[in-house]
PDB file of C-alpha atoms in Angstrom:
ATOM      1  CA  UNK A 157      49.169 -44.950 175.627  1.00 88.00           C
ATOM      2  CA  UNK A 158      48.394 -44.180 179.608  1.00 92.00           C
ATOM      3  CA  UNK A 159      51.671 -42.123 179.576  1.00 94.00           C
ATOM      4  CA  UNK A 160      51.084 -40.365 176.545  1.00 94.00           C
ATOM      5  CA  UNK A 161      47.841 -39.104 177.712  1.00 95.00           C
ATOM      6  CA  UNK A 162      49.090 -37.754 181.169  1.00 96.00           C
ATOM      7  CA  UNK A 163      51.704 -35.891 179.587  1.00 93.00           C
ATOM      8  CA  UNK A 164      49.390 -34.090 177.743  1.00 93.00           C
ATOM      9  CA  UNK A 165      47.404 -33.588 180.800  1.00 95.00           C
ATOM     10  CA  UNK A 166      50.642 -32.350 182.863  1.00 95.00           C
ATOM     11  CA  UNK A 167      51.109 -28.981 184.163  1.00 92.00           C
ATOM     12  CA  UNK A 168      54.832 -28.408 184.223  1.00 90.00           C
ATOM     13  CA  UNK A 169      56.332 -26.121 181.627  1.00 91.00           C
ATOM     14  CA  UNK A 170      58.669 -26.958 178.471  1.00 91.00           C
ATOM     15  CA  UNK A 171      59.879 -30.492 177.362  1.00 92.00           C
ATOM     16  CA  UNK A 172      60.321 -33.295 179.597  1.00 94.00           C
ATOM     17  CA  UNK A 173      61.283 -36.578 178.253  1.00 95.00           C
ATOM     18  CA  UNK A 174      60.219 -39.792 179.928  1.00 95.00           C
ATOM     19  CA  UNK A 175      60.972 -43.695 179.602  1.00 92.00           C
ATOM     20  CA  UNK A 176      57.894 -45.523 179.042  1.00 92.00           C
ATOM     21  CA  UNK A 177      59.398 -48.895 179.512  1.00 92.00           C
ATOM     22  CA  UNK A 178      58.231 -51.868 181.329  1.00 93.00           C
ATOM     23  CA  UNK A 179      60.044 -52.327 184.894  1.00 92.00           C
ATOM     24  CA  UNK A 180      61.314 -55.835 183.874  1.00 94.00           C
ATOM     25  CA  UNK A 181      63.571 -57.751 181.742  1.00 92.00           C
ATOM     26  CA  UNK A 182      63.027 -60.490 179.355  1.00 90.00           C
ATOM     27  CA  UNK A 183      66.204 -61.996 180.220  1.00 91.00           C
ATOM     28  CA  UNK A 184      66.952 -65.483 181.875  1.00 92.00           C
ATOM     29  CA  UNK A 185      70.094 -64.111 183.352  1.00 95.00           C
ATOM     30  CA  UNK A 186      69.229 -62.252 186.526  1.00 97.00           C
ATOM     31  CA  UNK A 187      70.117 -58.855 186.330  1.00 96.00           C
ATOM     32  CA  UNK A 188      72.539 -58.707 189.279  1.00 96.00           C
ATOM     33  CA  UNK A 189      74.768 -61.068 186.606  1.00 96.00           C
ATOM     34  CA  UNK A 190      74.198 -58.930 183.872  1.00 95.00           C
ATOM     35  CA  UNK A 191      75.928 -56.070 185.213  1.00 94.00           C
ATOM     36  CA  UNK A 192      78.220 -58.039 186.672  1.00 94.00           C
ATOM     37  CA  UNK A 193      79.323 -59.639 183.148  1.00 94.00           C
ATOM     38  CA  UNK A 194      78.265 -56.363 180.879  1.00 94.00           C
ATOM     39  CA  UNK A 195      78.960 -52.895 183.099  1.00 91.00           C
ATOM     40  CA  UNK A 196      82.095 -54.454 185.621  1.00 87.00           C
ATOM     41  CA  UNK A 197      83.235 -50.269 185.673  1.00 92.00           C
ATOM     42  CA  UNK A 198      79.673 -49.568 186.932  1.00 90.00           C
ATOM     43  CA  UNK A 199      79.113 -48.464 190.363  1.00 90.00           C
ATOM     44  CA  UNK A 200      75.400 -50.390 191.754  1.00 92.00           C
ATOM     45  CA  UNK A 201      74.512 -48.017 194.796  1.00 92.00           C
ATOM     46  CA  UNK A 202      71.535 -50.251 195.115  1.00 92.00           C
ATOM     47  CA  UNK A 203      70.925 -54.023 194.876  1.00 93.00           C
ATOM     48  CA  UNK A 204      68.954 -55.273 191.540  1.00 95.00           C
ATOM     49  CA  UNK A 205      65.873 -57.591 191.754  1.00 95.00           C
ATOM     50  CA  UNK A 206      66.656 -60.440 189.652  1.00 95.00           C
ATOM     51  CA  UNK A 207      64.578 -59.583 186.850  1.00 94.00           C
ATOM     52  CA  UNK A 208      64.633 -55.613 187.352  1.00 95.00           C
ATOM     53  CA  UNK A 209      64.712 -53.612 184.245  1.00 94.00           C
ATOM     54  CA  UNK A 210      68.503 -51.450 183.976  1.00 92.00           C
ATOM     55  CA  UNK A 211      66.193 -48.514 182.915  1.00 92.00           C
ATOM     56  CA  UNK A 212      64.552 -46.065 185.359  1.00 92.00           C
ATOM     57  CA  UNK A 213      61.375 -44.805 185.124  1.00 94.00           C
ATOM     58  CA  UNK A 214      60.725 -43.265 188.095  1.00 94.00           C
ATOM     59  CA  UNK A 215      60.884 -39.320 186.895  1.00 96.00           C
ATOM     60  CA  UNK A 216      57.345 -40.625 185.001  1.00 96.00           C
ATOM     61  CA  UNK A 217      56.092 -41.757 188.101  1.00 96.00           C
ATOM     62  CA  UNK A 218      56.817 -38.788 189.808  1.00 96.00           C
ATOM     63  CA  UNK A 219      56.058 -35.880 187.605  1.00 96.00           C
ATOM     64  CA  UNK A 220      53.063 -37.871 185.914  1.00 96.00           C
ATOM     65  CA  UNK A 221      52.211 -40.432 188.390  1.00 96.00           C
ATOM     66  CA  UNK A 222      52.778 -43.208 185.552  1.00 96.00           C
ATOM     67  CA  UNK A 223      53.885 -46.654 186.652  1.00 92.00           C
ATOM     68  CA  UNK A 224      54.317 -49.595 184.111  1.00 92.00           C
ATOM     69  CA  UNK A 225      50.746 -51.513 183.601  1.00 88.00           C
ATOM     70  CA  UNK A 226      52.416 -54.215 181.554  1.00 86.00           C
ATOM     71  CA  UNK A 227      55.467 -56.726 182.405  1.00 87.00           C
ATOM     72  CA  UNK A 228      57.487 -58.726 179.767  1.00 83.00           C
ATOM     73  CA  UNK A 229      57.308 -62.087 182.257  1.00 79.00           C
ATOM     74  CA  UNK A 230      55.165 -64.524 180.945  1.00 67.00           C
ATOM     75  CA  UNK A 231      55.679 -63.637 177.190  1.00 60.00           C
TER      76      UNK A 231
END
């Protein structure tokens, strides 16, 4: 709900859409191996945390100042 709020409080013009996602995976495969075993054609121009989400969210973060309050570890 944070994010929806601070787009409505944003002051850019027109339609942006965001990812409101949190930054980690529920997977027990780190995500390094996931890539490796699901996107082999996919160029990595930066090393994966082992439980780092494949989606970005940092255009939220810097247009809206949004980062992710909630994590799916521990579920």
């Amino acid at each position: 709900a944070d994010i929806a709020r601070l787009t409505m409080e944003a002051t850019y013009d027109g339609f942006e859409p965001f990812w409101a996602v949190a930054n980690d995976t529920t997977m027990k495969t780190p995500t390094p191996e996931l890539i490796d075993d699901g996107f082999e054609d996919a160029s990595v121009e930066e090393p994966f945390e082992p439980t780092e989400a494949l989606i970005d969210t940092s255009k939220a973060q810097r247009m809206l100042g949004w980062t992710p309050t909630h994590t799916w570890r521990g579920l």
